[in-house]
Coordinates of C-alpha atoms in Angstrom, one line a residue:
X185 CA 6.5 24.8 18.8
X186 CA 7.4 23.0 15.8
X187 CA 6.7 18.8 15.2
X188 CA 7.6 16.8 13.8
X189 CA 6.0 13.3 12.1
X190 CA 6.6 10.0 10.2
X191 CA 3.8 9.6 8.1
X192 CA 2.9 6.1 6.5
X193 CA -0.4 5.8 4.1
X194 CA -2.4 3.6 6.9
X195 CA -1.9 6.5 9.0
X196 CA 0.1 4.5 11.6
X197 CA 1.7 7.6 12.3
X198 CA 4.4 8.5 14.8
X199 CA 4.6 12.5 16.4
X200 CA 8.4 13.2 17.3
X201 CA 7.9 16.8 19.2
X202 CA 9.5 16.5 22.6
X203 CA 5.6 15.8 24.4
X204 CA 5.7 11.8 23.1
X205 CA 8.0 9.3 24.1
X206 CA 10.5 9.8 20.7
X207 CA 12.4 13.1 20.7
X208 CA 14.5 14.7 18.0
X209 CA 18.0 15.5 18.7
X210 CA 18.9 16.5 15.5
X211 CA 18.2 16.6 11.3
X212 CA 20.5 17.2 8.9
X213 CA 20.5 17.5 4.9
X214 CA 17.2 20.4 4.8
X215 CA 18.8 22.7 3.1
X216 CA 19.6 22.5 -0.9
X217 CA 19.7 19.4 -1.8
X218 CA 23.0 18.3 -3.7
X219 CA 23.6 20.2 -6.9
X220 CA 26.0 18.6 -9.7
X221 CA 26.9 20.6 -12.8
X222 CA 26.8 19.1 -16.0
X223 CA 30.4 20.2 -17.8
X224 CA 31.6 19.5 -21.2
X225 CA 34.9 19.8 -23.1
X226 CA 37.2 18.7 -25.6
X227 CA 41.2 18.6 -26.7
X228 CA 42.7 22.2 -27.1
X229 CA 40.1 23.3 -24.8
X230 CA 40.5 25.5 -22.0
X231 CA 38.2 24.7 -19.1
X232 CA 35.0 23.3 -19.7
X233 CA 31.3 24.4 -21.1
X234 CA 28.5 24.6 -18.2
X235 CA 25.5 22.8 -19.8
X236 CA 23.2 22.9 -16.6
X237 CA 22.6 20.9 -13.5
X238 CA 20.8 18.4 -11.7
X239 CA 19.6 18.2 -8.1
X240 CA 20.7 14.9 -6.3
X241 CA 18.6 12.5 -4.5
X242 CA 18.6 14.1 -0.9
X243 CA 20.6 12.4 2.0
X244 CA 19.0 13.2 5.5
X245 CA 20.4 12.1 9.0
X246 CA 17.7 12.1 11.9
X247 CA 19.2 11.6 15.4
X248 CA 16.2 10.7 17.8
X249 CA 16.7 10.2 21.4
X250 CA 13.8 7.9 22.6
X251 CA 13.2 6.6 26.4
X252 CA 10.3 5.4 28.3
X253 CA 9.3 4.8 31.8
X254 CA 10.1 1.3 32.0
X255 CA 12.2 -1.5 30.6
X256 CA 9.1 -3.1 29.0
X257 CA 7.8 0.1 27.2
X258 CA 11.5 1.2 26.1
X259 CA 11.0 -2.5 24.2
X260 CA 8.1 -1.6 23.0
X261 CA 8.9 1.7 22.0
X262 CA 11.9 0.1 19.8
X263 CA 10.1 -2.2 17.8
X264 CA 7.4 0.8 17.0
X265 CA 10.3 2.9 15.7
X266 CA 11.2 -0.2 13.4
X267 CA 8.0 -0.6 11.8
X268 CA 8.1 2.9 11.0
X269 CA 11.1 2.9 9.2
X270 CA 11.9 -0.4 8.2
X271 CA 11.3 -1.5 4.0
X272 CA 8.2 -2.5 3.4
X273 CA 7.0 -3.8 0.1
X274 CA 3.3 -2.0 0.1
X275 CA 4.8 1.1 0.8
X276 CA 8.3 1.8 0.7
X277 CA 8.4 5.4 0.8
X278 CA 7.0 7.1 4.0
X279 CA 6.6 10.9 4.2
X280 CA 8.5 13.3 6.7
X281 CA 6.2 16.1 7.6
X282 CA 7.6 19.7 9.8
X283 CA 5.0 22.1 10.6
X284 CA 7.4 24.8 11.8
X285 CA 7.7 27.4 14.5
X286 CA 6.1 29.9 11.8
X287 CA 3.1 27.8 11.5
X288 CA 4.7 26.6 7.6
X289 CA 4.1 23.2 6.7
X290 CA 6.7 20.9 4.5
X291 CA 6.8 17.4 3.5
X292 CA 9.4 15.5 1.8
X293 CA 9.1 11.4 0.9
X294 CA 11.8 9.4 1.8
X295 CA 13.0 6.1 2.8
X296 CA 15.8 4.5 4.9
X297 CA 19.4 4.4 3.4
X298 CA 21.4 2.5 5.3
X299 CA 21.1 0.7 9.2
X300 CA 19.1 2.0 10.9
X301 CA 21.0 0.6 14.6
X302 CA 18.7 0.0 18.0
X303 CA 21.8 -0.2 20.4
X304 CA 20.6 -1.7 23.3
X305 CA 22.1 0.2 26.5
X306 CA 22.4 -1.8 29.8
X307 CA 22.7 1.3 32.1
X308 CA 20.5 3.4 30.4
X309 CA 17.6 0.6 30.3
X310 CA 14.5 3.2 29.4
X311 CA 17.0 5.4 27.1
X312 CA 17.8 4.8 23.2
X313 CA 19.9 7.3 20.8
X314 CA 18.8 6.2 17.7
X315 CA 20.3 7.5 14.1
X316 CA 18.2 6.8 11.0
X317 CA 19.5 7.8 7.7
X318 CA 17.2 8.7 4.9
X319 CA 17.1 9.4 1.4
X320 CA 14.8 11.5 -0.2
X321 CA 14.8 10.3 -4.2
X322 CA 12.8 13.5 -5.3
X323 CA 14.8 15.9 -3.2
X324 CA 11.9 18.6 -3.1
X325 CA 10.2 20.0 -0.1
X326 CA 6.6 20.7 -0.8
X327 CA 3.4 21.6 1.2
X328 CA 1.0 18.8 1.8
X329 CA -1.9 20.7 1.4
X330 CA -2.8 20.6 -2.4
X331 CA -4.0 23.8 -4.4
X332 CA -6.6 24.4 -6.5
X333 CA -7.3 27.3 -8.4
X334 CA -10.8 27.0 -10.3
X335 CA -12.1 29.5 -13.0
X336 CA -15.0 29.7 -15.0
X337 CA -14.4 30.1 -18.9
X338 CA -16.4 32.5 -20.6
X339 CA -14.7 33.2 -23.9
X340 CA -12.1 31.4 -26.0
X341 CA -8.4 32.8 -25.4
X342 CA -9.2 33.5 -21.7
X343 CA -5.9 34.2 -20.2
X344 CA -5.6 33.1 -16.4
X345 CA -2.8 34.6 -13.7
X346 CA -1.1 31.6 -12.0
X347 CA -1.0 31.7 -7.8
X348 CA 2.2 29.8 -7.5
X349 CA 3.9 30.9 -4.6
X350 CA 6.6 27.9 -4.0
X351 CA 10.0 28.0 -4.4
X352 CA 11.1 25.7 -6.6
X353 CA 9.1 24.3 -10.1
X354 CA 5.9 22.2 -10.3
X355 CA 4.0 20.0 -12.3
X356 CA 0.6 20.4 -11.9
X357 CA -2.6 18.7 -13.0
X358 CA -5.2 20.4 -14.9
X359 CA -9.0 19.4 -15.3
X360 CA -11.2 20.8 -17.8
X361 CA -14.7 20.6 -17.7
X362 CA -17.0 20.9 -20.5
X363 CA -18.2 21.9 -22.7
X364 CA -15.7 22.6 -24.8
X365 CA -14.5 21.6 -28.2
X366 CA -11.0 21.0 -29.8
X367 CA -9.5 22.5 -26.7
X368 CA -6.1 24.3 -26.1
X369 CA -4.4 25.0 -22.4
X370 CA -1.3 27.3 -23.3
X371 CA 1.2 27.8 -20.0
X372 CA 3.8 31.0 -20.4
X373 CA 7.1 29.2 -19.3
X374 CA 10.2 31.0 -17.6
X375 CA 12.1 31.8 -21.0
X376 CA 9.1 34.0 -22.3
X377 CA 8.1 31.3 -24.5
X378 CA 4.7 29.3 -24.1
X379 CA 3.9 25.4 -24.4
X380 CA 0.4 24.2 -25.5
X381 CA -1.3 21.1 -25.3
X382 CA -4.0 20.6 -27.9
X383 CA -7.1 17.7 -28.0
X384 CA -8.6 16.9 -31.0
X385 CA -12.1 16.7 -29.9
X386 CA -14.9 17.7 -27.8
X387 CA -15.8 17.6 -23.5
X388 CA -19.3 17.4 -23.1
X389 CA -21.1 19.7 -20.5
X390 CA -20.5 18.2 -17.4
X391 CA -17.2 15.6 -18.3
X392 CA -13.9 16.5 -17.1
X393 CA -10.5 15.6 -18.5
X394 CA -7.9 16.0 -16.2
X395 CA -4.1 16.4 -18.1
X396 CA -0.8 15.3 -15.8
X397 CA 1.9 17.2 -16.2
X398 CA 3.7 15.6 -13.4
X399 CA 7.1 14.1 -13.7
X400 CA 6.4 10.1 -14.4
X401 CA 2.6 10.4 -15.6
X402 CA 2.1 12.4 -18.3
X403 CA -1.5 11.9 -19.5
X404 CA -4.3 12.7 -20.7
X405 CA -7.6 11.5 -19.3
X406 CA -11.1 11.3 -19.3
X407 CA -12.7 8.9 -16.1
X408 CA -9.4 7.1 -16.1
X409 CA -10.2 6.4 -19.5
X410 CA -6.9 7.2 -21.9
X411 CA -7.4 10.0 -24.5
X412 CA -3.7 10.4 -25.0
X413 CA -4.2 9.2 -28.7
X414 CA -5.8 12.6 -29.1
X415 CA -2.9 14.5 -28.4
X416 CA -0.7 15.5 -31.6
X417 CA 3.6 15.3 -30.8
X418 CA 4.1 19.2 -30.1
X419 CA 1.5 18.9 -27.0
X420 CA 2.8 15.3 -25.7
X421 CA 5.9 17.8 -25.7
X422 CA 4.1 20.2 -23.8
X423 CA 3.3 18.1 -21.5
X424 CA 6.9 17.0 -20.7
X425 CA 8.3 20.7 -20.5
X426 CA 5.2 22.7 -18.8
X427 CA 6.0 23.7 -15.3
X428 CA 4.9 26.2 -12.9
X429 CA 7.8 28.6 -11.5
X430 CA 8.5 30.7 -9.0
X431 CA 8.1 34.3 -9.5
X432 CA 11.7 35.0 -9.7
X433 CA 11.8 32.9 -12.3
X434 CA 9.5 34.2 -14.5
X435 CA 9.9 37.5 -16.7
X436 CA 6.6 38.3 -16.4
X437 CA 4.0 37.2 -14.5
X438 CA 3.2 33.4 -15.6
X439 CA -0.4 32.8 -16.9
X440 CA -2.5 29.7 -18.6
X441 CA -4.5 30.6 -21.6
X442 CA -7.8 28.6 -22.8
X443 CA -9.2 28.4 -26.0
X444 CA -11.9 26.4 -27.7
X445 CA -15.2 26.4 -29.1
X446 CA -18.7 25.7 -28.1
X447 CA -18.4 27.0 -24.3
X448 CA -21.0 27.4 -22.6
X449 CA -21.9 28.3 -18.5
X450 CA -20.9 25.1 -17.4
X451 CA -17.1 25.3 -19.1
X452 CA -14.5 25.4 -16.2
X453 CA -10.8 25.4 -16.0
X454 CA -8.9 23.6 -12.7
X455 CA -5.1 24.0 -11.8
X456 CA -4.3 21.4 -9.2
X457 CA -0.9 21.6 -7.7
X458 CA 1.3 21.6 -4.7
X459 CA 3.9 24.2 -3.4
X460 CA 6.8 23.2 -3.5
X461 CA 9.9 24.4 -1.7
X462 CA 14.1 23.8 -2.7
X463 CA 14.6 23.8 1.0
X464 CA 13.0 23.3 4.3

């Protein structure tokens, strides 16, 4: 059977699955999320050039239907569905998570758009039909459980196979352990080209660096301590354009390569990542 669940990070979390006292009727807005071409054109032009597209911010509509044995747990009940929804300015996002029928788990963050109305019912006391809609800024499904593919480098140029099996593109985090010296991390991307970031420098045995990709904190660090300076302007580049892709999206199969000097036994390579999903 499949549940579902409002997540919030201090785990005051709320199971809507038909066995508590919140049921869902309905949710709507799982599928793609919102797709708007970019078009371009001019006088004397017939029609218009297709640049591309954007996804849009997800719009979701949950319908719960939520009732309780007595008058004085229905009130209860009302002001927990609040809290879980309502703005807060710790934590404004919460996270909707579905572990369907198939055993596949997705989570999307979102937040309330809109009222949110608690309609208060005088013959149906114990009974609420509640509508909540949500928007989902980042419109991307994606498995909560994070990935993390670990390999040991040996030689200098070691090509590594990606695992990705989502849907829909990711950007991952890598850690690099040394030691290693002047190090390179080359991704294959889906137009057969490759981007590489390069650090001036060298990872002891035993340090880690761990490079963001991901979209809003690209870095580069060593302990939380910055070495972005260290990073020349093709690989702060890189690390704005590398992504991993689906399969179908790839002409060949995507890999990572490393290279560097001075490796020894203790030299590793981390992909950290999520799989992420255009629809539920």
């Amino acid at each position: 059977m499949a549940t579902y669940q409002i997540r919030r990070i201090n785990n005051n979390n709320i199971t809507i699955d038909g066995s508590s006292n919140a049921h869902l009727v309905s949710l709507t807005g799982t599928g793609i999320p919102p797709v708007k071409r970019i078009l371009d054109g001019g006088t004397n032009f017939d029609g218009k050039i297709d640049r591309g597209y954007i996804l849009e911010p997800r719009r979701m509509v949950m319908t719960l239907f939520a009732n309780a044995a007595t008058r004085s747990a229905m009130e209860d009940l009302r002001d927990t569905i609040a809290d879980m929804f309502k703005p807060n300015s710790a934590e404004d996002l919460f996270s909707l998570r579905i572990t369907k029928d198939n055993g596949d788990v997705r989570q999307i963050d979102c937040a309330l758009d809109g009222e949110m109305d608690l309609p208060l019912e005088v013959d149906r006391f114990a009974e609420n039909k509640i509508v909540v809609p949500l928007i989902a800024a980042n419109p991307i499904w994606y498995d909560p459980t994070e990935q993390n593919q670990q390999v040991t480098i040996t030689t200098s140029g070691q090509i590594i196979n990606m695992n990705y099996a989502g849907t829909w593109f990711e950007y991952p985090r890598v850690q690099l352990r040394g030691a290693i010296t002047n190090p390179a991390i080359a991704f294959t991307m889906p137009d057969g080209g490759s981007e590489t970031v390069s650090t001036t420098g060298s990872i002891p045995t035993g340090v880690s660096w761990l490079y963001y990709y991901t979209i809003g904190d690209k870095k580069a660090a060593d302990n939380g301590a910055s070495q972005f300076d260290l990073l020349n302007d093709a690989s702060i580049k890189a690390l704005a354009r590398t992504v991993l892709a689906p399969p179908d999206e790839m002409l060949a199969t995507q890999t990572c390569t490393i290279s560097g000097s001075a490796l020894d036994g203790n030299t590793q390579f981390t992909l950290l990542y999520h799989n992420r999903y255009i629809a539920l």
